[in-house]
XYZ file of N, CA and C in Angstrom:
516
model
N 96.847 63.055 91.547
C 96.826 61.619 91.350
C 98.172 61.004 91.711
N 99.252 61.599 91.203
C 100.584 61.053 91.470
C 100.889 61.091 92.955
N 100.438 62.147 93.627
C 100.711 62.242 95.055
C 99.979 61.157 95.830
N 98.740 60.808 95.405
C 97.987 59.751 96.079
C 98.677 58.408 95.932
N 99.268 58.154 94.762
C 100.009 56.911 94.557
C 101.225 56.888 95.473
N 101.943 58.016 95.551
C 103.098 58.109 96.451
C 102.673 57.876 97.889
N 101.557 58.484 98.252
C 101.062 58.378 99.622
C 100.704 56.931 99.942
N 100.029 56.238 99.006
C 99.664 54.841 99.217
C 100.911 53.974 99.341
N 101.856 54.173 98.427
C 103.092 53.397 98.491
C 103.831 53.692 99.788
N 103.837 54.945 100.200
C 104.534 55.330 101.420
C 103.931 54.642 102.634
N 102.615 54.542 102.673
C 101.959 53.887 103.803
C 102.288 52.394 103.833
N 102.320 51.764 102.668
C 102.694 50.347 102.598
C 104.137 50.178 103.054
N 105.018 51.062 102.579
C 106.421 50.977 102.953
C 106.588 51.182 104.456
N 105.850 52.141 105.029
C 105.915 52.401 106.463
C 105.470 51.169 107.238
N 104.391 50.549 106.775
C 103.917 49.336 107.446
C 104.954 48.226 107.415
N 105.593 48.051 106.281
C 106.633 47.022 106.164
C 107.826 47.341 107.057
N 108.212 48.615 107.098
C 109.343 49.011 107.939
C 109.040 48.740 109.406
N 107.817 49.031 109.840
C 107.442 48.788 111.228
C 107.467 47.296 111.527
N 106.969 46.479 110.589
C 107.017 45.032 110.794
C 108.453 44.537 110.927
N 109.351 45.077 110.108
C 110.757 44.678 110.198
C 111.351 45.075 111.543
N 110.979 46.239 112.032
C 111.483 46.683 113.330
C 110.970 45.783 114.436
N 109.689 45.432 114.368
C 109.118 44.574 115.394
C 109.735 43.186 115.361
N 110.187 42.750 114.197
C 110.865 41.460 114.087
C 112.252 41.535 114.708
N 112.788 42.756 114.793
C 114.048 43.114 115.431
C 115.103 42.056 115.594
N 115.361 41.637 116.846
C 116.497 40.773 117.133
C 116.380 39.350 116.603
N 115.457 39.084 115.716
C 115.312 37.743 115.182
C 116.386 37.406 114.150
N 117.377 38.277 113.982
C 118.438 38.040 113.009
C 119.464 37.014 113.504
N 119.324 36.550 114.732
C 120.233 35.551 115.243
C 121.508 36.109 115.838
N 121.551 37.406 116.108
C 122.757 37.959 116.714
C 122.706 37.739 118.223
N 123.861 37.508 118.787
C 123.954 37.277 120.219
C 124.251 38.586 120.912
N 123.553 38.823 122.003
C 123.779 40.030 122.777
C 124.310 39.651 124.146
N 125.218 40.442 124.644
C 125.694 40.236 125.993
C 124.633 40.753 126.957
N 124.854 40.576 128.255
C 123.871 41.033 129.235
C 123.732 42.546 129.238
N 124.710 43.268 128.753
C 124.637 44.724 128.724
C 123.989 45.224 127.447
N 123.500 44.341 126.572
C 122.795 44.745 125.368
C 123.703 45.025 124.192
N 124.965 44.696 124.319
C 125.900 44.942 123.224
C 126.074 43.668 122.418
N 126.336 43.822 121.172
C 126.607 42.656 120.340
C 127.878 41.989 120.836
N 127.881 40.663 120.842
C 129.089 39.974 121.263
C 130.220 40.320 120.313
N 131.399 40.493 120.842
C 132.544 40.850 120.029
C 132.816 42.335 120.022
N 131.961 43.149 120.621
C 132.192 44.574 120.747
C 131.830 45.418 119.546
N 131.438 44.813 118.426
C 131.067 45.582 117.244
C 129.549 45.640 117.172
N 128.983 46.748 117.640
C 127.521 46.836 117.668
C 126.913 46.947 116.276
N 127.714 47.213 115.287
C 127.210 47.366 113.916
C 127.273 46.074 113.109
N 127.832 45.029 113.680
C 128.017 43.792 112.936
C 126.710 43.242 112.368
N 125.616 43.378 113.074
C 124.328 42.850 112.622
C 123.489 43.837 111.834
N 124.004 45.029 111.597
C 123.251 46.048 110.864
C 123.134 45.680 109.385
N 122.135 46.219 108.723
C 121.970 45.978 107.288
C 123.133 46.564 106.490
N 123.687 47.668 106.972
C 124.801 48.353 106.300
C 125.897 48.630 107.334
N 126.671 47.593 107.697
C 127.646 47.716 108.787
C 128.669 48.831 108.595
N 129.166 49.024 107.392
C 130.175 50.069 107.181
C 129.579 51.455 107.418
N 128.359 51.666 106.937
C 127.669 52.941 107.157
C 127.400 53.125 108.651
N 127.021 52.061 109.304
C 126.750 52.099 110.747
C 128.013 52.475 111.523
N 129.122 51.829 111.222
C 130.377 52.109 111.930
C 130.801 53.566 111.748
N 130.627 54.083 110.536
C 130.984 55.479 110.283
C 130.090 56.417 111.083
N 128.847 56.029 111.263
C 127.890 56.892 111.969
C 128.082 56.855 113.491
N 128.348 55.684 114.048
C 128.418 55.579 115.517
C 129.769 56.005 116.074
N 130.756 56.117 115.221
C 132.062 56.662 115.593
C 132.664 56.002 116.832
N 132.634 54.666 116.849
C 133.289 53.916 117.913
C 132.493 53.759 119.195
N 131.292 54.263 119.240
C 130.474 54.120 120.444
C 130.171 52.639 120.688
N 130.208 52.231 121.925
C 129.913 50.839 122.271
C 128.534 50.700 122.905
N 128.046 51.766 123.502
C 126.727 51.746 124.131
C 125.668 51.933 123.039
N 124.754 50.972 122.861
C 123.771 51.069 121.784
C 122.893 52.317 121.846
N 122.517 52.742 123.041
C 121.665 53.924 123.176
C 122.406 55.174 122.711
N 123.643 55.325 123.170
C 124.454 56.477 122.779
C 124.776 56.407 121.287
N 125.082 55.215 120.793
C 125.388 55.044 119.368
C 124.181 55.436 118.512
N 122.994 55.067 118.956
C 121.778 55.425 118.228
C 121.605 56.938 118.196
N 121.851 57.561 119.330
C 121.715 59.018 119.413
C 122.714 59.724 118.489
N 123.945 59.252 118.479
C 124.976 59.827 117.602
C 124.584 59.645 116.135
N 124.139 58.446 115.782
C 123.742 58.163 114.403
C 122.517 58.981 113.997
N 121.580 59.152 114.918
C 120.378 59.929 114.634
C 120.715 61.396 114.386
N 121.608 61.936 115.185
C 122.022 63.335 114.977
C 122.734 63.494 113.639
N 123.502 62.495 113.252
C 124.164 62.545 111.943
C 123.130 62.463 110.822
N 122.095 61.642 110.989
C 121.041 61.545 109.984
C 120.288 62.874 109.867
N 120.047 63.532 110.977
C 119.391 64.840 110.941
C 120.240 65.822 110.136
N 121.521 65.840 110.400
C 122.426 66.735 109.680
C 122.456 66.411 108.176
N 122.516 65.142 107.849
C 122.544 64.727 106.438
C 121.227 65.062 105.733
N 120.122 64.961 106.455
C 118.819 65.307 105.884
C 118.733 66.812 105.632
N 119.300 67.601 106.514
C 119.349 69.048 106.301
C 120.157 69.368 105.043
N 121.245 68.645 104.833
C 122.047 68.826 103.620
C 121.276 68.437 102.378
N 120.507 67.363 102.459
C 119.694 66.931 101.316
C 118.629 67.972 101.002
N 118.063 68.562 102.026
C 117.050 69.608 101.828
C 117.663 70.807 101.099
N 118.886 71.164 101.455
C 119.576 72.264 100.761
C 119.800 71.919 99.291
N 120.172 70.672 99.028
C 120.373 70.239 97.637
C 119.074 70.323 96.850
N 117.964 69.957 97.472
C 116.666 70.007 96.796
C 116.228 71.443 96.556
N 116.706 72.357 97.375
C 116.327 73.769 97.243
C 117.041 74.471 96.095
N 118.089 73.866 95.572
C 118.877 74.498 94.504
C 118.155 74.520 93.161
N 117.150 73.688 93.007
C 116.428 73.650 91.731
C 117.169 72.807 90.712
N 116.785 72.951 89.468
C 117.414 72.181 88.401
C 116.409 71.271 87.731
N 116.914 70.161 87.182
C 116.071 69.207 86.461
C 114.966 68.676 87.379
N 113.717 68.829 86.944
C 112.600 68.343 87.746
C 112.316 69.224 88.947
N 112.384 70.551 88.763
C 112.260 71.457 89.908
C 110.917 71.326 90.619
N 109.848 70.962 89.889
C 108.555 70.743 90.542
C 108.661 69.570 91.520
N 109.327 68.519 91.086
C 109.489 67.337 91.933
C 110.459 67.636 93.075
N 111.461 68.465 92.819
C 112.376 68.858 93.890
C 111.616 69.539 95.017
N 110.564 70.280 94.659
C 109.716 70.902 95.680
C 109.039 69.854 96.551
N 108.605 68.759 95.930
C 108.003 67.657 96.685
C 109.050 67.053 97.622
N 110.261 66.884 97.100
C 111.339 66.319 97.921
C 111.653 67.240 99.094
N 111.679 68.527 98.841
C 111.960 69.488 99.910
C 110.913 69.353 101.019
N 109.649 69.217 100.626
C 108.584 69.009 101.610
C 108.795 67.695 102.364
N 109.206 66.649 101.640
C 109.462 65.356 102.289
C 110.618 65.464 103.279
N 111.655 66.216 102.904
C 112.780 66.398 103.823
C 112.351 67.179 105.061
N 111.488 68.184 104.875
C 110.947 68.908 106.033
C 110.197 67.955 106.949
N 109.370 67.097 106.345
C 108.613 66.115 107.123
C 109.562 65.139 107.818
N 110.579 64.695 107.088
C 111.564 63.779 107.678
C 112.277 64.428 108.859
N 112.636 65.703 108.709
C 113.313 66.402 109.815
C 112.400 66.509 111.032
N 111.116 66.777 110.806
C 110.160 66.799 111.930
C 110.086 65.427 112.590
N 110.017 64.374 111.765
C 109.950 63.009 112.300
C 111.217 62.643 113.064
N 112.368 63.034 112.536
C 113.632 62.709 113.200
C 113.779 63.468 114.510
N 113.349 64.720 114.532
C 113.393 65.483 115.785
C 112.449 64.862 116.814
N 111.265 64.446 116.351
C 110.328 63.771 117.258
C 110.917 62.462 117.773
N 111.612 61.736 116.907
C 112.219 60.474 117.343
C 113.301 60.737 118.385
N 114.050 61.810 118.215
C 115.062 62.166 119.211
C 114.393 62.466 120.550
N 113.277 63.189 120.509
C 112.539 63.478 121.743
C 111.987 62.206 122.376
N 111.469 61.296 121.563
C 110.931 60.027 122.085
C 112.055 59.163 122.645
N 113.214 59.245 122.037
C 114.370 58.508 122.541
C 114.730 58.992 123.943
N 114.770 60.296 124.107
C 115.087 60.879 125.421
C 114.052 60.485 126.469
N 112.802 60.272 126.024
C 111.727 59.863 126.928
C 111.667 58.336 127.085
N 112.586 57.638 126.424
C 112.660 56.166 126.453
C 111.377 55.521 125.928
N 110.767 56.142 124.930
C 109.573 55.624 124.273
C 110.005 54.978 122.958
N 110.434 53.723 123.069
C 111.019 53.023 121.920
C 110.019 52.801 120.789
N 108.789 52.512 121.109
C 107.783 52.285 120.075
C 107.563 53.517 119.217
N 107.387 54.659 119.860
C 107.196 55.905 119.111
C 108.473 56.286 118.371
N 109.616 56.037 118.999
C 110.899 56.294 118.346
C 110.960 55.554 117.009
N 110.665 54.262 117.053
C 110.715 53.440 115.837
C 109.729 53.938 114.783
N 108.549 54.339 115.212
C 107.544 54.835 114.268
C 108.023 56.099 113.565
N 108.615 57.016 114.312
C 109.085 58.264 113.711
C 110.271 58.038 112.770
N 111.189 57.154 113.149
C 112.321 56.874 112.263
C 111.820 56.179 110.992
N 110.876 55.253 111.147
C 110.296 54.575 109.981
C 109.587 55.568 109.068
N 108.909 56.530 109.656
C 108.224 57.546 108.848
C 109.236 58.375 108.052
N 110.373 58.692 108.666
C 111.392 59.459 107.935
C 111.956 58.630 106.780
N 112.120 57.356 107.011
C 112.604 56.467 105.955
C 111.632 56.493 104.775
N 110.347 56.495 105.063
C 109.324 56.581 104.028
C 109.422 57.897 103.266
N 109.734 58.978 103.967
C 109.880 60.276 103.301
C 110.999 60.252 102.260
N 112.090 59.570 102.561
C 113.200 59.487 101.616
C 112.797 58.686 100.373
N 112.039 57.623 100.574
C 111.566 56.801 99.460
C 110.588 57.593 98.594
N 109.709 58.331 99.235
C 108.689 59.095 98.515
C 109.311 60.125 97.582
N 110.407 60.708 97.974
C 111.103 61.670 97.117
C 111.514 61.003 95.807
N 112.159 59.850 95.895
C 112.577 59.153 94.672
C 111.380 58.688 93.855
N 110.305 58.268 94.537
C 109.099 57.829 93.836
C 108.491 58.962 93.010
N 108.543 60.175 93.533
C 107.984 61.321 92.810
C 108.712 61.522 91.479
N 110.027 61.369 91.487
C 110.796 61.478 90.236
C 110.446 60.332 89.296
N 110.367 59.145 89.833
C 110.074 57.963 89.034
C 108.731 58.095 88.324
N 107.730 58.608 89.024
C 106.411 58.772 88.434
C 106.403 59.802 87.308
N 107.345 60.735 87.341
C 107.448 61.743 86.285
C 108.338 61.256 85.140
N 108.910 60.057 85.284
C 109.789 59.514 84.255
C 111.146 60.189 84.222
N 111.555 60.745 85.360
C 112.826 61.467 85.456
C 113.723 60.718 86.433
N 114.995 60.622 86.117
C 115.955 60.042 87.050
C 116.206 61.065 88.154
N 116.076 60.637 89.379
C 116.229 61.545 90.511
C 117.690 61.958 90.687
N 117.955 63.269 90.733
C 119.313 63.711 91.024
C 119.669 63.523 92.504
N 118.670 63.137 93.280
C 118.868 62.955 94.719
C 118.913 61.482 95.123
N 118.871 60.575 94.148
C 118.742 59.152 94.471
C 119.905 58.619 95.302
N 121.132 59.028 94.999
C 122.280 58.548 95.793
C 122.190 59.073 97.222
N 121.821 60.320 97.341
C 121.657 60.926 98.658
C 120.553 60.210 99.441
N 119.424 59.968 98.767
C 118.308 59.296 99.435
C 118.665 57.866 99.829
N 119.436 57.192 99.004
C 119.860 55.826 99.340
C 120.721 55.845 100.603
N 121.606 56.825 100.702
C 122.447 56.950 101.904
C 121.589 57.243 103.129
N 120.616 58.127 102.985
C 119.725 58.462 104.097
C 118.908 57.241 104.528
N 118.439 56.465 103.554
C 117.676 55.246 103.883
C 118.555 54.241 104.622
N 119.801 54.097 104.195
C 120.712 53.170 104.874
C 120.958 53.617 106.316
N 121.147 54.902 106.487
C 121.369 55.434 107.841
C 120.150 55.179 108.725
N 118.952 55.447 108.193
C 117.721 55.235 108.966
C 117.533 53.753 109.294
N 117.813 52.892 108.337
C 117.703 51.458 108.563
C 118.633 51.008 109.696
N 119.855 51.518 109.678
C 120.810 51.167 110.736
C 120.361 51.690 112.095
N 119.745 52.855 112.120
C 119.250 53.408 113.387
C 118.156 52.508 113.950
N 117.277 52.019 113.087
C 116.253 51.086 113.556
C 116.888 49.818 114.111
N 117.950 49.356 113.476
C 118.682 48.204 113.992
C 119.284 48.501 115.366
N 119.958 49.640 115.481
C 120.602 49.990 116.752
C 119.592 50.064 117.882
N 118.377 50.504 117.583
C 117.349 50.602 118.614
C 116.957 49.230 119.145
N 117.156 48.170 118.352
C 116.827 46.820 118.844
C 117.814 46.381 119.926
N 118.938 47.073 120.044
C 119.963 46.699 121.019
C 119.808 47.421 122.350
N 118.872 48.356 122.446
C 118.699 49.103 123.702
C 118.222 48.182 124.802
N 118.625 48.518 125.991
C 118.142 47.803 127.189
C 117.477 48.767 128.103
């Protein structure tokens, strides 16, 4: 029963994330002809600019910056999966999170492949699906009435995924 509620919420969240991505550049940011944000800071329009800047490591090309940020998100998700594997409070729920991280890693790898194929629509769908996986992990703890020991980690992963979706709106 709890998993069905998580699944339903996850599908709603995925739908909302896709709608936000499709709304993309409607934030009023100005882009130069090369697809870069005016002023040279491609992270200025991101939901979490500081997290974005740390992830893109000075890259100015939106496509390359997205790729760098995506690889960092994959690495961070692998670290979160290791944390979930350690067990502890709510070990049954940690198992659910571990499965979600596995799913997120599959989605992120698929998004990297779609990026290389220049399939932006599928790229966005896979990144949005990974974002849903991070939310579902915290939801599983919430439904059990337990504070998630992974909530800070999941919040960071969600911010990174959100910024990646933003960076993809800058591709040309």
